[in-house]
Coordinates of C-alpha atoms in Angstrom, one line a residue:
Chain A
M1 CA 156.6 116.3 58.8
V2 CA 155.9 112.7 58.2
T3 CA 152.6 111.5 59.6
L4 CA 152.4 108.7 62.1
K5 CA 150.5 106.6 59.6
E6 CA 153.3 106.8 57.1
V7 CA 155.8 105.8 59.8
S8 CA 153.6 102.9 60.9
D9 CA 153.3 101.8 57.2
R10 CA 157.1 101.9 56.9
F11 CA 157.4 99.7 60.0
D12 CA 155.0 97.2 58.4
V13 CA 157.1 97.2 55.2
L14 CA 160.3 96.7 57.3
F15 CA 159.0 93.7 59.1
E16 CA 157.6 92.4 55.8
E17 CA 161.0 92.6 54.2
L18 CA 162.6 91.0 57.2
G19 CA 160.0 88.2 57.0
K20 CA 161.3 87.4 53.5
V21 CA 164.6 86.2 55.1
V22 CA 163.9 85.5 58.7
V23 CA 161.1 83.1 59.7
G24 CA 159.3 83.9 62.9
Q25 CA 161.3 85.9 65.5
N26 CA 159.0 88.9 64.9
E27 CA 158.9 89.9 68.6
P28 CA 162.6 89.7 69.2
L29 CA 163.3 91.7 66.0
K30 CA 160.8 94.3 67.2
E31 CA 162.7 94.6 70.4
V32 CA 166.0 94.9 68.6
F33 CA 164.5 97.6 66.5
A34 CA 163.2 99.3 69.6
A35 CA 166.8 99.3 71.0
I36 CA 168.0 101.0 67.8
L37 CA 165.2 103.6 68.0
C38 CA 166.3 104.3 71.6
N39 CA 169.9 104.9 70.4
S40 CA 171.1 102.2 72.6
N41 CA 172.4 98.6 72.5
A42 CA 171.0 95.2 73.2
L43 CA 172.1 91.9 74.6
L44 CA 170.8 88.8 72.9
E45 CA 170.6 85.4 74.6
S46 CA 169.9 82.4 72.4
Y47 CA 171.0 78.9 71.6
P48 CA 173.1 78.4 68.6
G49 CA 171.5 78.2 65.2
L50 CA 168.6 80.6 65.7
A51 CA 169.5 83.0 62.9
K52 CA 170.9 85.7 65.1
T53 CA 173.5 86.8 62.5
L54 CA 171.1 86.5 59.6
S55 CA 168.5 88.5 61.5
I56 CA 170.7 91.4 62.4
K57 CA 172.5 91.4 59.1
T58 CA 169.1 91.6 57.3
L59 CA 167.9 94.3 59.6
A60 CA 171.1 96.4 58.9
S61 CA 170.6 95.8 55.1
V62 CA 167.0 96.9 55.1
M63 CA 167.9 100.0 57.1
D64 CA 170.8 100.8 54.7
L65 CA 173.3 100.7 57.5
S66 CA 176.8 99.2 57.5
F67 CA 177.2 95.9 59.3
S68 CA 180.1 94.1 60.9
R69 CA 180.5 91.0 62.9
I70 CA 182.9 90.2 65.7
Q71 CA 183.3 86.6 66.8
S72 CA 184.6 86.8 70.4
T73 CA 187.3 84.4 71.4
P74 CA 189.5 84.4 74.5
D75 CA 192.4 85.6 72.5
L76 CA 190.6 88.5 71.0
L77 CA 192.4 91.8 71.7
P78 CA 191.0 95.2 72.1
S79 CA 192.7 96.4 69.0
D80 CA 191.0 93.6 67.1
I81 CA 187.8 95.5 67.8
T82 CA 188.8 99.1 67.8
G83 CA 191.4 99.0 65.1
T84 CA 195.1 99.7 65.1
F85 CA 197.9 101.6 63.4
I86 CA 199.5 99.8 60.5
I87 CA 202.5 100.8 58.5
Q88 CA 201.6 101.8 55.0
E89 CA 203.8 102.6 52.1
S90 CA 203.0 105.8 50.2
G91 CA 204.7 108.2 47.9
R92 CA 206.3 109.9 51.0
G93 CA 207.6 106.7 52.3
K94 CA 206.3 104.6 55.1
E95 CA 203.8 106.1 57.5
F96 CA 201.4 104.9 60.1
K97 CA 197.8 104.8 59.1
F98 CA 195.0 103.9 61.4
Q99 CA 193.2 100.9 60.2
K100 CA 189.6 101.0 61.5
G101 CA 188.4 98.0 63.3
P102 CA 185.0 96.2 62.9
V103 CA 183.5 98.5 65.5
F104 CA 183.4 101.2 62.9
A105 CA 180.1 100.2 61.5
N106 CA 176.6 101.3 62.2
V107 CA 175.4 97.9 63.3
V108 CA 177.9 95.6 65.1
L109 CA 177.2 92.1 66.0
V110 CA 179.4 90.8 68.8
D111 CA 179.0 87.0 69.0
E112 CA 179.4 85.3 72.3
I113 CA 180.7 88.4 74.1
N114 CA 181.2 86.3 77.2
R115 CA 184.0 84.5 75.5
A116 CA 186.1 87.7 75.2
T117 CA 188.4 88.7 78.0
P118 CA 187.3 91.5 80.3
K119 CA 189.9 93.9 78.8
T120 CA 188.4 93.3 75.3
Q121 CA 184.9 93.6 76.7
S122 CA 185.7 96.9 78.3
A123 CA 187.1 98.3 75.0
L124 CA 183.8 97.4 73.3
L125 CA 181.8 98.8 76.2
E126 CA 183.7 102.1 76.0
A127 CA 182.8 102.4 72.3
M128 CA 179.2 101.7 73.1
Q129 CA 179.1 104.3 75.9
E130 CA 181.1 107.1 74.3
K131 CA 180.4 106.4 70.7
Q132 CA 184.1 106.9 70.1
V133 CA 187.3 105.0 70.1
T134 CA 190.6 106.1 71.6
V135 CA 193.7 104.5 70.1
G136 CA 196.9 105.9 71.4
N137 CA 196.5 109.7 71.5
N138 CA 193.8 109.8 68.9
T139 CA 190.1 109.7 69.3
Y140 CA 187.9 108.6 66.5
K141 CA 184.2 109.2 66.5
L142 CA 182.0 106.4 65.5
D143 CA 179.4 106.8 62.7
E144 CA 175.9 107.3 63.9
P145 CA 173.5 105.6 64.3
F146 CA 175.7 103.1 66.2
F147 CA 174.2 99.9 67.5
V148 CA 175.8 96.9 69.1
L149 CA 174.1 93.6 69.4
A150 CA 176.0 91.4 71.7
T151 CA 175.1 87.7 72.0
Q152 CA 175.5 85.2 74.8
N153 CA 175.2 81.5 74.6
P154 CA 173.3 80.2 77.7
I155 CA 175.0 76.8 77.4
E156 CA 178.7 76.2 77.2
Q157 CA 179.7 78.4 80.2
E158 CA 183.1 76.8 80.6
G159 CA 186.0 79.1 79.9
T160 CA 183.8 82.2 79.6
Y161 CA 184.0 85.6 81.2
P162 CA 180.5 86.5 82.1
L163 CA 179.7 90.1 81.8
P164 CA 179.8 91.9 85.1
E165 CA 176.4 93.3 86.2
A166 CA 177.7 96.8 86.0
Q167 CA 178.6 96.3 82.4
A168 CA 175.5 94.4 81.5
D169 CA 173.5 97.4 82.8
R170 CA 174.8 99.4 79.8
F171 CA 172.8 97.3 77.5
L172 CA 169.2 98.6 77.2
L173 CA 167.6 95.3 76.6
K174 CA 168.3 91.7 77.1
I175 CA 166.4 89.8 74.4
K176 CA 165.7 86.1 74.5
L177 CA 165.4 84.1 71.3
D178 CA 163.5 80.9 71.5
Y179 CA 163.2 78.0 69.2
P180 CA 160.7 78.4 66.4
T181 CA 157.4 76.6 66.3
F182 CA 156.9 73.5 64.3
D183 CA 155.2 75.3 61.5
E184 CA 158.0 78.0 61.4
E185 CA 160.6 75.3 61.3
M186 CA 158.8 73.7 58.4
E187 CA 158.9 77.0 56.6
I188 CA 162.6 77.4 57.4
V189 CA 163.3 74.0 56.0
N190 CA 161.3 74.7 52.9
R191 CA 163.2 77.9 52.3
Y192 CA 166.7 77.0 53.1
A193 CA 166.9 73.3 52.5
E194 CA 165.3 73.6 49.0
N195 CA 166.0 77.1 47.9
N196 CA 169.1 78.9 49.1
K197 CA 168.6 82.1 47.1
I198 CA 168.0 85.0 49.5
P199 CA 165.4 87.4 47.9
A200 CA 166.4 91.0 47.1
L201 CA 165.4 93.3 49.9
R202 CA 164.1 96.9 49.7
K203 CA 165.8 99.7 51.6
V204 CA 163.0 100.9 53.9
F205 CA 165.0 103.3 56.1
N206 CA 168.3 105.2 55.9
K207 CA 170.5 107.0 58.4
G208 CA 168.5 110.2 58.3
S209 CA 165.2 108.5 58.8
I210 CA 166.6 106.4 61.7
E211 CA 167.8 109.6 63.4
Y212 CA 164.4 111.2 62.8
L213 CA 162.7 108.2 64.4
Q214 CA 165.1 108.4 67.3
E215 CA 164.0 112.0 67.9
L216 CA 160.4 111.0 67.5
V217 CA 160.7 108.4 70.2
K218 CA 162.0 111.0 72.7
Q219 CA 159.1 113.2 71.8
M220 CA 156.5 110.5 72.3
P221 CA 154.1 111.7 75.1
I222 CA 153.5 109.6 78.2
A223 CA 150.9 110.2 81.0
N224 CA 152.3 111.1 84.4
D225 CA 150.7 108.2 86.2
L226 CA 152.2 105.8 83.7
K227 CA 155.6 107.3 84.3
H228 CA 155.0 106.9 88.0
Y229 CA 154.0 103.3 87.4
A230 CA 157.2 102.6 85.3
V231 CA 159.5 104.1 88.0
K232 CA 157.6 102.2 90.7
V233 CA 158.2 98.9 88.9
V234 CA 161.9 99.6 88.9
T235 CA 162.1 100.8 92.5
D236 CA 160.1 97.7 93.6
T237 CA 163.0 95.6 92.3
R238 CA 165.1 97.1 95.1
K239 CA 162.4 96.6 97.7
K240 CA 161.5 93.0 97.0
K241 CA 164.1 91.5 99.2
D242 CA 162.4 88.2 99.5
L243 CA 163.3 87.2 96.0
I244 CA 165.8 89.8 94.7
E245 CA 169.3 90.3 96.0
Y246 CA 170.1 93.4 94.0
G247 CA 167.6 95.5 92.2
A248 CA 167.8 97.7 89.1
S249 CA 169.4 101.1 88.9
P250 CA 167.8 104.4 87.8
R251 CA 169.3 103.6 84.4
A252 CA 166.6 101.0 84.2
S253 CA 163.9 103.6 84.8
I254 CA 165.1 105.8 82.0
G255 CA 165.4 102.7 79.8
L256 CA 162.0 101.4 80.6
I257 CA 160.3 104.7 79.7
L258 CA 162.3 105.1 76.4
A259 CA 161.7 101.5 75.4
S260 CA 158.0 101.8 76.1
K261 CA 157.9 104.9 73.9
A262 CA 159.7 103.1 71.1
N263 CA 157.3 100.1 71.4
A264 CA 154.4 102.5 71.2
L265 CA 155.8 104.1 68.0
I266 CA 156.5 100.7 66.5
N267 CA 152.8 99.8 67.1
G268 CA 151.6 102.9 65.4
R269 CA 150.4 104.8 68.5
K270 CA 150.9 108.4 69.5
Y271 CA 151.0 107.7 73.2
V272 CA 152.5 105.2 75.6
S273 CA 150.1 102.6 77.0
K274 CA 150.4 100.5 80.1
Q275 CA 150.8 97.4 77.9
D276 CA 154.0 98.9 76.5
I277 CA 155.5 99.2 79.9
D278 CA 154.4 95.7 80.9
K279 CA 155.9 94.3 77.7
M280 CA 159.2 96.1 77.9
A281 CA 159.7 95.5 81.6
F282 CA 161.0 92.0 80.8
P283 CA 163.9 92.8 78.4
I284 CA 164.7 95.9 80.5
L285 CA 164.9 94.2 83.9
R286 CA 165.9 90.6 83.3
H287 CA 169.7 91.4 83.1
R288 CA 169.6 94.1 85.8
I289 CA 168.2 92.1 88.8
I290 CA 170.1 89.4 90.7
L291 CA 167.9 86.8 92.3
N292 CA 168.6 85.4 95.8
F293 CA 168.7 81.9 96.9
E294 CA 165.1 81.8 97.9
A295 CA 164.1 82.5 94.2
E296 CA 166.4 79.8 93.0
R297 CA 165.1 77.4 95.6
N298 CA 161.6 78.0 94.2
N299 CA 162.8 77.5 90.6
L300 CA 161.9 81.1 89.7
D301 CA 163.8 82.8 86.9
E302 CA 164.0 86.5 86.3
D303 CA 160.9 86.6 84.1
E304 CA 158.8 85.0 86.7
V305 CA 159.9 87.5 89.4
I306 CA 159.3 90.4 87.0
K307 CA 155.8 89.0 86.4
R308 CA 155.1 89.1 90.1
L309 CA 156.3 92.7 90.3
L310 CA 153.9 93.7 87.5
K311 CA 150.8 92.3 89.2
Chain B
M1 CA 144.6 129.2 75.0
K2 CA 145.0 126.0 73.0
L3 CA 142.0 124.1 71.9
I4 CA 142.9 121.1 74.0
D5 CA 143.2 123.3 77.1
K6 CA 139.8 124.7 76.4
A7 CA 138.3 121.3 75.8
L8 CA 139.8 119.9 79.0
R9 CA 138.7 122.9 81.0
E10 CA 135.1 122.5 79.8
L11 CA 135.2 118.8 80.6
K12 CA 136.5 119.3 84.1
L13 CA 133.9 122.0 84.8
S14 CA 131.1 119.7 83.7
L15 CA 132.4 116.9 85.8
L16 CA 132.9 119.3 88.8
I17 CA 129.2 120.4 88.6
V18 CA 127.9 116.8 88.3
N19 CA 130.0 115.6 91.2
L20 CA 129.2 118.5 93.5
V21 CA 125.5 118.0 93.0
S22 CA 125.9 114.3 93.8
I23 CA 127.9 115.1 96.9
F24 CA 125.4 117.7 98.0
V25 CA 122.5 115.4 97.6
D26 CA 124.3 112.6 99.6
S27 CA 125.2 115.0 102.3
L28 CA 121.6 116.3 102.5
I29 CA 120.4 112.7 103.0
I30 CA 122.9 112.2 105.8
L31 CA 121.7 115.4 107.4
L32 CA 118.1 114.5 107.3
I33 CA 118.7 111.0 108.7
C34 CA 120.7 112.5 111.5
V35 CA 117.9 115.0 112.2
L36 CA 115.4 112.2 112.3
L37 CA 117.5 110.2 114.7
S38 CA 118.0 113.1 116.9
M39 CA 114.3 113.8 117.1
I40 CA 113.6 110.1 118.0
I41 CA 116.4 110.0 120.6
G42 CA 115.7 113.4 122.0
F43 CA 118.8 115.2 121.1
H44 CA 118.9 118.8 120.0
W45 CA 118.7 118.9 116.2
V46 CA 121.9 121.1 116.0
Y47 CA 124.0 118.0 116.7
S48 CA 122.9 116.6 113.3
V49 CA 125.1 119.2 111.6
V50 CA 128.3 117.5 112.9
P51 CA 128.0 114.3 110.9
F52 CA 126.7 116.3 107.9
I53 CA 129.8 118.5 107.9
G54 CA 132.1 115.5 108.4
F55 CA 130.6 113.6 105.5
L56 CA 130.7 116.6 103.3
V57 CA 134.4 117.2 104.0
Y58 CA 135.2 113.5 103.5
R59 CA 133.4 113.4 100.1
L60 CA 135.0 116.7 99.0
L61 CA 138.4 115.3 99.9
K62 CA 137.8 112.1 98.0
F63 CA 136.6 114.1 95.0
Y64 CA 139.7 116.3 95.1
Q65 CA 142.0 113.2 95.1
A66 CA 140.0 111.3 92.5
H67 CA 141.3 111.0 88.9
L68 CA 138.5 112.7 87.0
L69 CA 140.0 112.0 83.6
R70 CA 140.4 108.3 84.4
K71 CA 136.7 108.2 85.1
V72 CA 136.0 109.8 81.8
E73 CA 138.1 107.2 80.1
T74 CA 136.1 104.4 81.7
K75 CA 132.9 105.9 80.2
V76 CA 134.4 106.7 76.8
P77 CA 136.7 103.8 75.8
Q78 CA 138.0 105.5 72.6
L79 CA 139.7 108.1 74.9
K80 CA 141.3 105.4 77.0
E81 CA 144.8 106.5 78.1
I82 CA 145.0 109.2 75.4
L83 CA 143.0 111.7 77.4
R84 CA 145.3 111.5 80.4
T85 CA 148.4 111.6 78.1
A86 CA 147.1 114.6 76.3
A87 CA 146.2 116.4 79.5
D88 CA 149.6 115.8 81.0
N89 CA 151.4 116.9 77.9
S90 CA 149.1 119.9 77.1
K91 CA 152.1 122.3 77.1
S92 CA 154.2 120.3 74.7
E93 CA 154.9 121.7 71.3
Y94 CA 156.0 118.5 69.6
E95 CA 154.3 117.5 66.4
I96 CA 153.4 114.1 67.6
V97 CA 151.8 115.6 70.7
K98 CA 149.8 118.0 68.6
M99 CA 148.5 115.1 66.5
L100 CA 147.5 113.4 69.8
H101 CA 145.7 116.6 70.9
E102 CA 143.8 116.7 67.7
D103 CA 142.6 113.1 68.2
V104 CA 141.6 113.8 71.7
V105 CA 139.6 116.9 70.8
M106 CA 137.8 114.8 68.1
G107 CA 137.1 112.1 70.6
M108 CA 135.8 114.6 73.2
K109 CA 133.1 115.8 70.8
N110 CA 131.4 112.4 71.5
V111 CA 131.5 112.9 75.2
K112 CA 128.1 113.8 76.7
T113 CA 127.5 115.0 80.3
S114 CA 124.8 112.4 80.6
Y115 CA 127.5 109.7 80.5
F116 CA 128.5 110.8 84.0
V117 CA 125.0 111.0 85.5
N118 CA 123.5 107.8 86.7
F119 CA 119.8 108.8 86.4
S120 CA 118.4 105.7 88.2
D121 CA 120.9 106.3 91.1
L122 CA 119.9 110.0 91.3
F123 CA 116.2 109.1 91.2
L124 CA 116.8 106.6 94.0
R125 CA 118.6 109.3 96.1
L126 CA 115.8 111.8 95.6
V127 CA 113.3 109.2 96.7
V128 CA 115.3 108.5 99.8
L129 CA 115.6 112.2 100.5
C130 CA 111.8 112.8 100.2
S131 CA 111.1 109.7 102.3
V132 CA 113.3 110.8 105.1
A133 CA 111.9 114.3 105.0
F134 CA 108.4 112.8 105.2
L135 CA 109.4 110.6 108.1
I136 CA 110.7 113.7 110.0
V137 CA 107.3 115.4 109.6
V138 CA 105.5 112.2 110.7
V139 CA 107.7 111.8 113.8
G140 CA 107.3 115.4 114.7
V141 CA 103.5 115.2 114.4
I142 CA 103.0 111.9 116.2
N143 CA 105.8 112.8 118.7
I144 CA 107.6 109.5 118.6
Q145 CA 110.5 109.5 121.1
F146 CA 112.5 106.8 122.8
Q147 CA 112.8 108.5 126.2
G148 CA 114.8 105.6 127.6
V149 CA 117.8 106.4 125.4
G150 CA 117.9 110.0 126.6
N151 CA 117.6 108.8 130.2
L152 CA 120.3 106.2 129.7
I153 CA 122.7 108.8 128.5
G154 CA 121.8 110.9 131.5
N155 CA 121.7 114.6 132.0
I156 CA 123.8 115.9 129.1
D157 CA 125.1 119.4 129.5
L158 CA 123.6 121.0 126.5
P159 CA 126.0 123.8 125.3
F160 CA 123.4 125.4 123.1
L161 CA 121.1 126.6 125.9
N162 CA 121.5 130.1 127.2
D163 CA 122.2 130.9 130.8
D164 CA 118.6 131.9 131.7
E165 CA 117.3 128.5 130.6
K166 CA 120.0 126.8 132.6
E167 CA 119.1 128.7 135.7
Q168 CA 115.4 127.9 135.4
I169 CA 116.2 124.2 135.2
D170 CA 118.4 124.5 138.3
I171 CA 115.6 126.2 140.2
E172 CA 113.1 123.5 139.2
D173 CA 115.5 120.8 140.2
A174 CA 115.9 122.5 143.6
E175 CA 112.1 122.8 144.1
L176 CA 111.7 119.1 143.4
K177 CA 114.3 118.3 146.0
N178 CA 113.1 120.9 148.6
V179 CA 110.3 118.8 150.3
E180 CA 110.2 119.6 154.0
G181 CA 111.8 116.8 156.0
D182 CA 111.4 114.4 153.2
I183 CA 114.1 113.3 150.7
N184 CA 112.1 110.4 149.2
I185 CA 109.3 111.7 146.9
Y186 CA 107.4 108.5 147.4
G187 CA 107.1 109.3 151.0
E188 CA 108.3 107.8 154.2
A189 CA 109.2 104.1 153.8
S190 CA 108.1 103.4 157.3
L191 CA 104.5 104.2 156.3
A192 CA 104.4 100.9 154.5
E193 CA 105.1 99.0 157.7
L194 CA 101.6 99.2 159.2
S195 CA 100.7 96.5 161.6
D196 CA 97.6 94.3 161.6
D197 CA 96.0 96.1 164.6
K198 CA 92.8 97.8 164.1
F199 CA 92.9 101.5 164.2
N200 CA 89.8 103.3 165.5
V201 CA 89.6 107.0 164.9
E202 CA 86.8 109.0 166.3
M203 CA 86.5 112.6 165.4
S204 CA 84.2 114.8 167.6
P205 CA 82.8 117.6 165.6
I206 CA 82.3 119.6 168.8
E207 CA 85.7 119.2 170.2
S208 CA 87.5 119.5 166.8
D209 CA 89.3 122.6 165.9
I210 CA 88.2 122.2 162.3
N211 CA 85.2 124.3 161.3
I212 CA 83.5 122.2 158.5
N213 CA 81.8 125.3 157.1
D214 CA 85.1 126.8 156.2
V215 CA 85.9 123.8 154.0
S216 CA 84.8 124.1 150.4
D217 CA 85.7 122.7 147.0
A218 CA 89.2 123.4 145.9
E219 CA 89.5 126.3 143.5
K220 CA 91.4 125.9 140.4
K221 CA 94.5 128.0 140.1
D222 CA 96.3 128.6 136.9
F223 CA 100.0 129.0 136.8
F224 CA 101.5 131.2 134.2
P225 CA 104.2 130.7 132.9
P226 CA 103.9 127.0 133.4
A227 CA 106.5 125.7 135.9
F228 CA 107.0 122.0 135.4
P229 CA 110.1 119.9 134.7
R230 CA 111.5 119.9 131.2
E231 CA 111.2 116.1 131.0
I232 CA 107.4 116.3 131.2
Y233 CA 105.6 117.3 128.1
T234 CA 102.0 118.5 128.5
R235 CA 99.6 120.6 126.5
Y236 CA 97.5 121.7 129.4
D237 CA 98.1 122.3 133.0
G238 CA 96.2 123.6 135.9
S239 CA 96.3 123.2 139.7
F240 CA 93.8 123.1 142.5
N241 CA 94.4 124.9 145.7
E242 CA 92.7 123.7 148.8
R243 CA 90.5 126.4 150.5
L244 CA 91.4 125.3 154.0
P245 CA 92.3 128.1 156.4
K246 CA 96.0 128.3 157.2
D247 CA 95.4 127.2 160.8
N248 CA 93.6 124.1 159.7
Q249 CA 96.3 123.3 157.3
R250 CA 98.8 123.4 160.2
I251 CA 96.7 121.1 162.3
I252 CA 96.5 118.5 159.6
K253 CA 100.2 118.6 158.9
R254 CA 101.0 118.2 162.6
Y255 CA 98.5 115.3 162.9
F256 CA 100.0 113.3 160.1
K257 CA 103.5 114.0 161.4
S258 CA 102.6 112.7 164.8
I259 CA 101.1 109.5 163.5
T260 CA 104.0 108.8 161.3
S261 CA 106.8 109.5 163.7

C-alpha cells in the first residue's frame, strides 16, 4: 500500500515536470488531472494560443499514456473519429481490416468540438460514455484509462454546432483557461522565443498507478454533512428560479462529490474539506446551468451565480 | 471494537456529562427564579415547576440536535473536519480511511475535558444560583409580597388545594356575606346623610330597661382553630365578647335599627 505522502510527493513531481513545459496554468491542469482521476472527461474553454494542446500532450507524456488529437471541422465524419474498415492485401488476398481511429488512445484531445456536426459529436460522446466503439457489427473496447478533453472556442461562434446541454452534461468539468499574467508571459517568451528545445520529461505515473489512484479517489472519505452540503448546492440550482432557467441534474451531485474527493487527494489530504466542494462547484456546474434573462440583464455569468449559491 | 470507535465513544460520553451538568445548573437557576417570583406575587410554589420543566425539555432537545463533534472541532483546530469525517466513516475498511482514523486518534489524545468547560461561566452561574437562593430565604423571612398582583388576577381556582380546604374557604366567604339585612360591610350609606339638626338624647336611668350593674368589661374569647379569611395574615388573634345580657343586646339592636330606618 502506497502511503498518502508518497502519492502527494508524486503529484508534486508531476506538476513540477509539467511546469518545465507549460508556464502557469497550474490550476486548470489540476482540474484536468482531477477529471482523469474521476475516470471522466472534461470540457475546456479557452481562447486560441493558450497551450491547450501542449498542456494535455505533456500531461499524457508524463503519465505514460498514449495521446491523440482530433481537429474538429464541419466535414469531420464519425468514422474519422472511431475508425473504419480498410481493404488490406495479405497472403490470403484482400481482406477488410479495421483501422482504429484517433479515439483509440488513452488521452484524446478534441479541438473545437463545437465545429463538428452533431452526428460526429454523438459518435465521440458514445465512445466517452460506453468506453467502446461500435463499427458495423463489431464492438471495440477502448483502452483504459480513457480520457477526452474537448475544447471550445468562446469566440468565432459562426458556423458552429454548440453542444446540446444534455451532451455537455456528460463532461464532468468545464475548465476555463485564462490569459497568463505578465510575468508568466515573459517566461513563455524567454523559453519559446529564445530556446525551442523541450526538456526531457520523467514518467511519473503509468496506467496501473492511474487506475490505482482512480480507486483511491472513490475510497476517499467525506463527512455526511459535507455530502449534504454538496447535494444542497446542486439542488439549489433547480430552486433559484430568479436567476437560473434550468438547474443541474443528479449527475452533477455525483460529479461534485467525486471531483471534491479528487481535489482532496491532489492536495495531499485524507478527507474532503468544504473548500474542495466550493472550489470544484464552479467547473462542475458552469456548463450544467442555464441562466435566464434576469441574470443576463444584470450581466451575471455562470460563475457569479454559482458564487451566490455557495454563500 | 475499533480504536476509533472507542475513542469517539469516550469523547461523546465526556461531552454528554459536561453538557448535562450545564443544562441542569441552568434549569435549577430558572426554577429558583420562578420560585422567587411566585413567592413575591403570591402564587403557589408548585407553579414554578412548569417553566423549569419546559426549559429543561427545550435545552435537552437543543442538545440532542446539536453537532457535538463540530463543537469539538472548534475547540481543537487540528481536528477540524477530520473528526466528523472519521466518525461518519468509522465502519469503512479502506486503507485511506484507516490512515485517517489513526490521525484522528493521535489528535484526540490532545483533547482535554477542560476545553469544553468554561470555568468563568460556570462560576458565574453558581454565583447566580446562590444569590437567588439567598433572595428566596430573605423574601420568605421578611415576607415581601405584592398583594396587588394577586388581587388583580383575581380569585384563581387553585387546583392543588384539597376539597376540605376549598369548603372552609366557601364557608368563610358565606359568613362574610351573611350580615343581617346588610349587604354593604361599610354599613348603610344613608347613615352618612345626617342633617345639621341638633339631636338631643336623654337617657333616664330609672325608666331604662338597661341595668348598668349587669354591664362589665368585655371578656376575651379565644377562637381555636382561627377562623379568618385566607387573605389576612396574622400571627395572633383574639376576640372580645361583650357581657351584655341577651335582652339588652336585643334592645340596643332595635334602637339602632329604628334610628336608621
